PDB file of C-alpha atoms and ligand atoms in Angstrom:
ATOM      1  CA  MET F   1    -102.097  69.406 -49.509  1.00  0.00           C
ATOM      2  CA  ARG F   2    -105.445  70.844 -48.312  1.00  0.00           C
ATOM      3  CA  ILE F   3    -105.576  71.539 -44.563  1.00  0.00           C
ATOM      4  CA  ASN F   4    -108.346  69.042 -43.764  1.00  0.00           C
ATOM      5  CA  LYS F   5    -106.568  66.241 -45.641  1.00  0.00           C
ATOM      6  CA  TYR F   6    -103.278  67.111 -43.921  1.00  0.00           C
ATOM      7  CA  LEU F   7    -104.901  66.987 -40.489  1.00  0.00           C
ATOM      8  CA  ALA F   8    -106.626  63.631 -41.337  1.00  0.00           C
ATOM      9  CA  GLU F   9    -103.266  62.215 -42.410  1.00  0.00           C
ATOM     10  CA  CYS F  10    -101.916  63.202 -38.980  1.00  0.00           C
ATOM     11  CA  GLY F  11    -104.438  60.722 -37.642  1.00  0.00           C
ATOM     12  CA  LEU F  12    -106.496  63.355 -35.807  1.00  0.00           C
ATOM     13  CA  ALA F  13    -109.949  62.535 -37.156  1.00  0.00           C
ATOM     14  CA  SER F  14    -111.881  62.116 -40.367  1.00  0.00           C
ATOM     15  CA  ARG F  15    -111.494  64.841 -43.002  1.00  0.00           C
ATOM     16  CA  ARG F  16    -114.987  66.155 -42.209  1.00  0.00           C
ATOM     17  CA  ALA F  17    -114.173  66.381 -38.445  1.00  0.00           C
ATOM     18  CA  CYS F  18    -110.883  68.024 -39.301  1.00  0.00           C
ATOM     19  CA  GLU F  19    -112.753  70.699 -41.258  1.00  0.00           C
ATOM     20  CA  ARG F  20    -114.508  71.607 -38.006  1.00  0.00           C
ATOM     21  CA  LEU F  21    -111.192  71.936 -36.205  1.00  0.00           C
ATOM     22  CA  VAL F  22    -110.244  74.523 -38.802  1.00  0.00           C
ATOM     23  CA  THR F  23    -113.536  76.431 -38.854  1.00  0.00           C
ATOM     24  CA  GLU F  24    -113.538  76.529 -35.078  1.00  0.00           C
ATOM     25  CA  GLY F  25    -110.235  78.383 -35.177  1.00  0.00           C
ATOM     26  CA  ARG F  26    -108.231  75.627 -33.405  1.00  0.00           C
ATOM     27  CA  VAL F  27    -105.574  75.291 -36.109  1.00  0.00           C
ATOM     28  CA  LYS F  28    -102.465  77.422 -36.556  1.00  0.00           C
ATOM     29  CA  ILE F  29    -100.027  77.274 -39.464  1.00  0.00           C
ATOM     30  CA  ASN F  30     -96.660  78.911 -38.782  1.00  0.00           C
ATOM     31  CA  GLY F  31     -98.131  80.753 -35.826  1.00  0.00           C
ATOM     32  CA  LYS F  32    -101.213  82.153 -37.561  1.00  0.00           C
ATOM     33  CA  THR F  33    -104.705  80.882 -36.953  1.00  0.00           C
ATOM     34  CA  VAL F  34    -106.348  79.648 -40.174  1.00  0.00           C
ATOM     35  CA  THR F  35    -110.097  79.189 -40.617  1.00  0.00           C
ATOM     36  CA  ASN F  36    -110.238  78.999 -44.392  1.00  0.00           C
ATOM     37  CA  LEU F  37    -110.735  75.442 -45.579  1.00  0.00           C
ATOM     38  CA  ALA F  38    -109.035  76.250 -48.895  1.00  0.00           C
ATOM     39  CA  THR F  39    -105.728  76.663 -47.094  1.00  0.00           C
ATOM     40  CA  ASP F  40    -102.901  74.492 -48.316  1.00  0.00           C
ATOM     41  CA  VAL F  41    -100.143  73.078 -46.091  1.00  0.00           C
ATOM     42  CA  GLY F  42     -96.630  72.736 -47.503  1.00  0.00           C
ATOM     43  CA  GLU F  43     -93.836  70.358 -46.513  1.00  0.00           C
ATOM     44  CA  ASN F  44     -92.069  72.917 -44.334  1.00  0.00           C
ATOM     45  CA  ASP F  45     -95.106  74.337 -42.631  1.00  0.00           C
ATOM     46  CA  PHE F  46     -95.441  74.096 -38.854  1.00  0.00           C
ATOM     47  CA  VAL F  47     -98.978  73.073 -37.857  1.00  0.00           C
ATOM     48  CA  LEU F  48    -100.450  73.286 -34.385  1.00  0.00           C
ATOM     49  CA  VAL F  49    -103.878  71.983 -33.294  1.00  0.00           C
ATOM     50  CA  ASP F  50    -104.985  73.269 -29.885  1.00  0.00           C
ATOM     51  CA  GLY F  51    -101.364  74.255 -29.411  1.00  0.00           C
ATOM     52  CA  LYS F  52     -99.947  70.799 -30.176  1.00  0.00           C
ATOM     53  CA  ARG F  53     -97.582  70.005 -33.026  1.00  0.00           C
ATOM     54  CA  CYS F  54     -99.264  67.891 -35.738  1.00  0.00           C
ATOM     55  CA  GLU F  55     -97.269  65.879 -38.339  1.00  0.00           C
ATOM     56  CA  PRO F  56     -98.532  63.325 -40.866  1.00  0.00           C
ATOM     57  CA  ILE F  57     -97.954  59.666 -40.018  1.00  0.00           C
ATOM     58  CA  HIS F  58     -95.860  58.429 -42.859  1.00  0.00           C
ATOM     59  CA  LYS F  59     -97.072  54.926 -43.360  1.00  0.00           C
ATOM     60  CA  HIS F  60     -94.398  52.866 -45.072  1.00  0.00           C
ATOM     61  CA  ILE F  61     -95.196  50.242 -47.648  1.00  0.00           C
ATOM     62  CA  TYR F  62     -93.699  46.726 -47.493  1.00  0.00           C
ATOM     63  CA  LEU F  63     -94.221  44.313 -50.335  1.00  0.00           C
ATOM     64  CA  MET F  64     -93.022  40.903 -51.295  1.00  0.00           C
ATOM     65  CA  LEU F  65     -92.672  40.157 -55.007  1.00  0.00           C
ATOM     66  CA  ASN F  66     -92.045  36.808 -56.738  1.00  0.00           C
ATOM     67  CA  LYS F  67     -89.563  38.136 -59.347  1.00  0.00           C
ATOM     68  CA  PRO F  68     -89.524  36.228 -62.606  1.00  0.00           C
ATOM     69  CA  LYS F  69     -86.260  35.867 -64.520  1.00  0.00           C
ATOM     70  CA  GLY F  70     -85.792  38.502 -67.210  1.00  0.00           C
ATOM     71  CA  TYR F  71     -86.324  41.528 -64.965  1.00  0.00           C
ATOM     72  CA  VAL F  72     -83.645  43.826 -63.537  1.00  0.00           C
ATOM     73  CA  THR F  73     -83.781  44.687 -59.867  1.00  0.00           C
ATOM     74  CA  THR F  74     -83.663  48.475 -60.154  1.00  0.00           C
ATOM     75  CA  THR F  75     -86.090  51.346 -60.291  1.00  0.00           C
ATOM     76  CA  ASN F  76     -84.745  52.455 -63.691  1.00  0.00           C
ATOM     77  CA  ASP F  77     -82.587  50.572 -66.170  1.00  0.00           C
ATOM     78  CA  ASP F  78     -80.448  52.660 -68.554  1.00  0.00           C
ATOM     79  CA  LYS F  79     -80.329  49.739 -71.042  1.00  0.00           C
ATOM     80  CA  GLY F  80     -84.102  49.793 -71.299  1.00  0.00           C
ATOM     81  CA  ARG F  81     -84.657  46.327 -69.860  1.00  0.00           C
ATOM     82  CA  LYS F  82     -87.813  45.409 -67.945  1.00  0.00           C
ATOM     83  CA  THR F  83     -87.555  46.351 -64.275  1.00  0.00           C
ATOM     84  CA  VAL F  84     -89.173  44.814 -61.243  1.00  0.00           C
ATOM     85  CA  MET F  85     -90.997  48.084 -60.743  1.00  0.00           C
ATOM     86  CA  GLU F  86     -93.109  47.320 -63.863  1.00  0.00           C
ATOM     87  CA  LEU F  87     -94.651  44.360 -61.962  1.00  0.00           C
ATOM     88  CA  ILE F  88     -96.023  46.503 -59.180  1.00  0.00           C
ATOM     89  CA  GLY F  89     -99.420  47.644 -60.328  1.00  0.00           C
ATOM     90  CA  GLY F  90    -102.562  48.790 -58.563  1.00  0.00           C
ATOM     91  CA  LYS F  91    -102.485  51.270 -55.770  1.00  0.00           C
ATOM     92  CA  TYR F  92     -98.679  51.031 -55.357  1.00  0.00           C
ATOM     93  CA  ALA F  93     -97.739  51.665 -59.008  1.00  0.00           C
ATOM     94  CA  ASP F  94     -96.744  55.271 -58.467  1.00  0.00           C
ATOM     95  CA  LYS F  95     -95.366  54.984 -54.947  1.00  0.00           C
ATOM     96  CA  ARG F  96     -91.727  55.602 -54.180  1.00  0.00           C
ATOM     97  CA  LEU F  97     -90.876  52.007 -53.639  1.00  0.00           C
ATOM     98  CA  PHE F  98     -87.414  50.568 -54.050  1.00  0.00           C
ATOM     99  CA  PRO F  99     -86.084  47.019 -53.943  1.00  0.00           C
ATOM    100  CA  VAL F 100     -84.264  45.716 -50.890  1.00  0.00           C
ATOM    101  CA  GLY F 101     -81.048  44.130 -52.150  1.00  0.00           C
ATOM    102  CA  ARG F 102     -80.803  42.535 -55.553  1.00  0.00           C
ATOM    103  CA  LEU F 103     -81.605  39.400 -57.481  1.00  0.00           C
ATOM    104  CA  ASP F 104     -79.764  38.841 -60.809  1.00  0.00           C
ATOM    105  CA  TYR F 105     -81.589  39.267 -64.128  1.00  0.00           C
ATOM    106  CA  ASP F 106     -81.748  35.450 -64.477  1.00  0.00           C
ATOM    107  CA  THR F 107     -82.693  34.713 -60.811  1.00  0.00           C
ATOM    108  CA  GLU F 108     -86.210  34.524 -59.665  1.00  0.00           C
ATOM    109  CA  GLY F 109     -88.036  34.553 -56.354  1.00  0.00           C
ATOM    110  CA  LEU F 110     -88.507  36.512 -53.169  1.00  0.00           C
ATOM    111  CA  LEU F 111     -87.707  40.227 -53.481  1.00  0.00           C
ATOM    112  CA  LEU F 112     -88.804  42.766 -50.921  1.00  0.00           C
ATOM    113  CA  LEU F 113     -89.783  46.272 -51.949  1.00  0.00           C
ATOM    114  CA  THR F 114     -90.391  49.086 -49.516  1.00  0.00           C
ATOM    115  CA  THR F 115     -90.486  52.878 -49.028  1.00  0.00           C
ATOM    116  CA  ASP F 116     -88.672  52.385 -45.668  1.00  0.00           C
ATOM    117  CA  GLY F 117     -84.999  53.251 -46.157  1.00  0.00           C
ATOM    118  CA  ASP F 118     -84.019  52.475 -42.558  1.00  0.00           C
ATOM    119  CA  LEU F 119     -85.435  48.959 -42.810  1.00  0.00           C
ATOM    120  CA  CYS F 120     -83.709  48.489 -46.142  1.00  0.00           C
ATOM    121  CA  ASN F 121     -80.339  49.486 -44.671  1.00  0.00           C
ATOM    122  CA  ARG F 122     -80.809  47.245 -41.647  1.00  0.00           C
ATOM    123  CA  ILE F 123     -81.658  44.163 -43.682  1.00  0.00           C
ATOM    124  CA  SER F 124     -78.867  44.723 -46.185  1.00  0.00           C
ATOM    125  CA  HIS F 125     -76.209  45.430 -43.552  1.00  0.00           C
ATOM    126  CA  PRO F 126     -73.645  42.548 -43.432  1.00  0.00           C
ATOM    127  CA  ARG F 127     -73.608  42.888 -39.565  1.00  0.00           C
ATOM    128  CA  ASN F 128     -77.176  41.534 -39.387  1.00  0.00           C
ATOM    129  CA  GLU F 129     -76.333  38.377 -41.304  1.00  0.00           C
ATOM    130  CA  ILE F 130     -79.958  37.646 -42.204  1.00  0.00           C
ATOM    131  CA  SER F 131     -80.057  34.273 -43.940  1.00  0.00           C
ATOM    132  CA  LYS F 132     -81.238  33.887 -47.489  1.00  0.00           C
ATOM    133  CA  THR F 133     -82.537  30.572 -48.745  1.00  0.00           C
ATOM    134  CA  TYR F 134     -82.238  29.588 -52.430  1.00  0.00           C
ATOM    135  CA  VAL F 135     -83.274  26.638 -54.511  1.00  0.00           C
ATOM    136  CA  ALA F 136     -80.595  25.970 -57.102  1.00  0.00           C
ATOM    137  CA  LYS F 137     -80.486  23.382 -59.971  1.00  0.00           C
ATOM    138  CA  ILE F 138     -77.360  21.981 -61.515  1.00  0.00           C
ATOM    139  CA  GLU F 139     -76.779  19.248 -64.087  1.00  0.00           C
ATOM    140  CA  ASN F 140     -75.851  15.765 -62.957  1.00  0.00           C
ATOM    141  CA  GLU F 141     -75.116  14.593 -59.452  1.00  0.00           C
ATOM    142  CA  ILE F 142     -72.940  16.343 -56.928  1.00  0.00           C
ATOM    143  CA  SER F 143     -70.513  14.566 -54.580  1.00  0.00           C
ATOM    144  CA  GLU F 144     -70.354  14.937 -50.839  1.00  0.00           C
ATOM    145  CA  GLU F 145     -66.774  16.228 -51.321  1.00  0.00           C
ATOM    146  CA  GLU F 146     -67.914  19.029 -53.648  1.00  0.00           C
ATOM    147  CA  LEU F 147     -70.727  19.875 -51.204  1.00  0.00           C
ATOM    148  CA  ASN F 148     -68.295  20.109 -48.343  1.00  0.00           C
ATOM    149  CA  VAL F 149     -66.017  22.441 -50.247  1.00  0.00           C
ATOM    150  CA  LEU F 150     -69.003  24.691 -50.855  1.00  0.00           C
ATOM    151  CA  ARG F 151     -70.207  24.422 -47.269  1.00  0.00           C
ATOM    152  CA  ASN F 152     -66.822  25.325 -45.808  1.00  0.00           C
ATOM    153  CA  GLY F 153     -66.345  28.297 -48.115  1.00  0.00           C
ATOM    154  CA  VAL F 154     -64.719  29.040 -51.433  1.00  0.00           C
ATOM    155  CA  ILE F 155     -62.582  32.005 -52.402  1.00  0.00           C
ATOM    156  CA  LEU F 156     -64.397  34.710 -54.326  1.00  0.00           C
ATOM    157  CA  ASP F 157     -62.474  37.890 -55.209  1.00  0.00           C
ATOM    158  CA  GLY F 158     -59.724  36.852 -52.751  1.00  0.00           C
ATOM    159  CA  VAL F 159     -62.159  36.461 -49.790  1.00  0.00           C
ATOM    160  CA  LYS F 160     -63.478  33.138 -48.522  1.00  0.00           C
ATOM    161  CA  THR F 161     -67.273  32.847 -48.340  1.00  0.00           C
ATOM    162  CA  LYS F 162     -68.725  32.128 -44.893  1.00  0.00           C
ATOM    163  CA  ARG F 163     -69.798  28.642 -43.968  1.00  0.00           C
ATOM    164  CA  CYS F 164     -73.216  27.878 -45.429  1.00  0.00           C
ATOM    165  CA  ARG F 165     -75.862  25.142 -45.424  1.00  0.00           C
ATOM    166  CA  ILE F 166     -76.414  23.052 -48.568  1.00  0.00           C
ATOM    167  CA  THR F 167     -78.798  20.131 -48.830  1.00  0.00           C
ATOM    168  CA  VAL F 168     -79.624  18.030 -51.800  1.00  0.00           C
ATOM    169  CA  LEU F 169     -83.400  18.077 -52.238  1.00  0.00           C
ATOM    170  CA  ASP F 170     -83.702  15.592 -55.091  1.00  0.00           C
ATOM    171  CA  PHE F 171     -82.139  14.213 -58.269  1.00  0.00           C
ATOM    172  CA  ASP F 172     -84.372  13.674 -61.271  1.00  0.00           C
ATOM    173  CA  GLU F 173     -83.782  13.541 -65.040  1.00  0.00           C
ATOM    174  CA  LYS F 174     -80.098  14.291 -64.562  1.00  0.00           C
ATOM    175  CA  ILE F 175     -80.825  17.477 -62.604  1.00  0.00           C
ATOM    176  CA  THR F 176     -79.885  17.930 -58.908  1.00  0.00           C
ATOM    177  CA  ARG F 177     -82.004  20.320 -56.932  1.00  0.00           C
ATOM    178  CA  LEU F 178     -80.362  21.825 -53.882  1.00  0.00           C
ATOM    179  CA  GLU F 179     -81.336  24.143 -51.025  1.00  0.00           C
ATOM    180  CA  VAL F 180     -78.580  26.696 -50.317  1.00  0.00           C
ATOM    181  CA  VAL F 181     -78.712  28.960 -47.217  1.00  0.00           C
ATOM    182  CA  ILE F 182     -76.198  31.766 -47.071  1.00  0.00           C
ATOM    183  CA  SER F 183     -75.860  34.637 -44.688  1.00  0.00           C
ATOM    184  CA  GLU F 184     -73.969  37.058 -46.940  1.00  0.00           C
ATOM    185  CA  GLY F 185     -75.092  39.034 -49.956  1.00  0.00           C
ATOM    186  CA  ARG F 186     -72.119  39.125 -52.248  1.00  0.00           C
ATOM    187  CA  ASN F 187     -72.561  39.826 -55.926  1.00  0.00           C
ATOM    188  CA  ARG F 188     -73.951  36.701 -57.763  1.00  0.00           C
ATOM    189  CA  GLN F 189     -72.805  34.738 -54.732  1.00  0.00           C
ATOM    190  CA  VAL F 190     -74.577  31.411 -55.261  1.00  0.00           C
ATOM    191  CA  ARG F 191     -73.746  31.219 -58.956  1.00  0.00           C
ATOM    192  CA  ARG F 192     -70.107  32.134 -58.324  1.00  0.00           C
ATOM    193  CA  MET F 193     -69.734  29.668 -55.482  1.00  0.00           C
ATOM    194  CA  PHE F 194     -70.768  26.876 -57.779  1.00  0.00           C
ATOM    195  CA  GLU F 195     -68.511  28.212 -60.554  1.00  0.00           C
ATOM    196  CA  ALA F 196     -65.650  27.923 -58.067  1.00  0.00           C
ATOM    197  CA  VAL F 197     -66.136  24.136 -58.051  1.00  0.00           C
ATOM    198  CA  ASN F 198     -66.739  24.055 -61.824  1.00  0.00           C
ATOM    199  CA  ARG F 199     -70.439  23.610 -61.666  1.00  0.00           C
ATOM    200  CA  GLU F 200     -73.013  25.805 -63.446  1.00  0.00           C
ATOM    201  CA  VAL F 201     -76.193  26.845 -61.720  1.00  0.00           C
ATOM    202  CA  ILE F 202     -78.873  26.492 -64.403  1.00  0.00           C
ATOM    203  CA  PHE F 203     -81.782  27.727 -62.255  1.00  0.00           C
ATOM    204  CA  LEU F 204     -81.822  29.885 -59.158  1.00  0.00           C
ATOM    205  CA  LYS F 205     -84.740  30.986 -57.033  1.00  0.00           C
ATOM    206  CA  ARG F 206     -84.764  32.715 -53.654  1.00  0.00           C
ATOM    207  CA  VAL F 207     -87.440  31.223 -51.490  1.00  0.00           C
ATOM    208  CA  GLY F 208     -86.712  32.821 -48.085  1.00  0.00           C
ATOM    209  CA  ILE F 209     -85.220  35.853 -46.391  1.00  0.00           C
ATOM    210  CA  GLY F 210     -84.755  35.051 -42.730  1.00  0.00           C
ATOM    211  CA  GLU F 211     -88.139  33.779 -41.503  1.00  0.00           C
ATOM    212  CA  LEU F 212     -90.002  35.284 -44.481  1.00  0.00           C
ATOM    213  CA  LYS F 213     -91.009  32.688 -47.028  1.00  0.00           C
ATOM    214  CA  LEU F 214     -92.173  33.059 -50.629  1.00  0.00           C
ATOM    215  CA  GLY F 215     -94.780  30.409 -50.077  1.00  0.00           C
ATOM    216  CA  GLY F 216     -97.334  30.005 -52.817  1.00  0.00           C
ATOM    217  CA  LEU F 217     -96.942  33.461 -54.354  1.00  0.00           C
ATOM    218  CA  SER F 218     -97.079  33.035 -58.135  1.00  0.00           C
ATOM    219  CA  ARG F 219     -94.347  34.232 -60.444  1.00  0.00           C
ATOM    220  CA  GLY F 220     -94.746  37.954 -61.196  1.00  0.00           C
ATOM    221  CA  GLN F 221     -97.249  38.443 -58.337  1.00  0.00           C
ATOM    222  CA  TRP F 222     -96.761  40.565 -55.248  1.00  0.00           C
ATOM    223  CA  ARG F 223     -98.511  40.965 -51.926  1.00  0.00           C
ATOM    224  CA  GLU F 224     -98.255  43.248 -48.892  1.00  0.00           C
ATOM    225  CA  LEU F 225     -96.311  41.928 -45.933  1.00  0.00           C
ATOM    226  CA  LYS F 226     -98.395  40.952 -42.947  1.00  0.00           C
ATOM    227  CA  PRO F 227     -97.939  43.115 -39.833  1.00  0.00           C
ATOM    228  CA  ARG F 228     -96.069  40.310 -38.038  1.00  0.00           C
ATOM    229  CA  GLU F 229     -93.706  39.952 -41.020  1.00  0.00           C
ATOM    230  CA  VAL F 230     -92.952  43.720 -40.914  1.00  0.00           C
ATOM    231  CA  GLU F 231     -92.447  43.477 -37.162  1.00  0.00           C
ATOM    232  CA  TYR F 232     -89.994  40.566 -37.693  1.00  0.00           C
ATOM    233  CA  LEU F 233     -87.977  42.608 -40.192  1.00  0.00           C
ATOM    234  CA  GLN F 234     -87.890  45.590 -37.882  1.00  0.00           C
ATOM    235  CA  ASN F 235     -86.318  43.462 -35.208  1.00  0.00           C
ATOM    236  CA  VAL F 236     -83.654  41.601 -37.186  1.00  0.00           C
TER     237      VAL F 236
HETATM  238  N1  LIG C 301     -76.789  34.585 -55.754  1.00  0.00           N
HETATM  239  C1  LIG C 301     -76.736  34.702 -57.067  1.00  0.00           C
HETATM  240  O1  LIG C 301     -75.902  34.109 -57.697  1.00  0.00           O
HETATM  241  N2  LIG C 301     -77.686  35.418 -57.691  1.00  0.00           N
HETATM  242  C2  LIG C 301     -78.679  36.068 -57.037  1.00  0.00           C
HETATM  243  O2  LIG C 301     -79.467  36.781 -57.660  1.00  0.00           O
HETATM  244  C3  LIG C 301     -78.715  35.981 -55.665  1.00  0.00           C
HETATM  245  C4  LIG C 301     -77.787  35.196 -55.037  1.00  0.00           C
END
């Protein structure tokens, strides 16, 4: 990267003002003063301005996507299926974003994408128990007994699921719509919990991660997280 751009990305000043820092002989790269504006700075170079270390501010990117069904949550699918990355266009299309956690191929809804590996690990770590809210649909009505079995935990792969919140939202045209709030992230957890009581989830959408809500974001659309949303995630 050219020296003036590098200095500007360190947040020192505009590119034009940074050119002056160079021509005035105030910049050193690896101990040597540089005044030539055509100088490039590499990743391992050590840059001083007026004797002070200068490093670019790496601004991370945080996006929320409304994933449609029919997309895999990965940066690259070896079976050639459509990936969620294909939905991220515009200025972020070529950025090194990766999805935070996973939604199944057939599940839709709120998916976070970021360049911030630390944040991704924090949110995905079981210790943090960040809740995830889903809307699920099943055929026919569901009894209070079945709901209580699900709420108290069912055995998946030999381990009981943690207690969770399940509320019936409505019943219409032989379909029950439920809100399911879980605080674990086991593989296909919601679908498998219902399978454990012999019920099939025919539609599944994640509508919330902790306090983050999908809101009115249309299917296939994405938006940047607001600063207060990023701050929330950084403190979970
Ligand atoms: N539970 C599921 O069954 N699938 C998902 O994608 C997320 C949670």
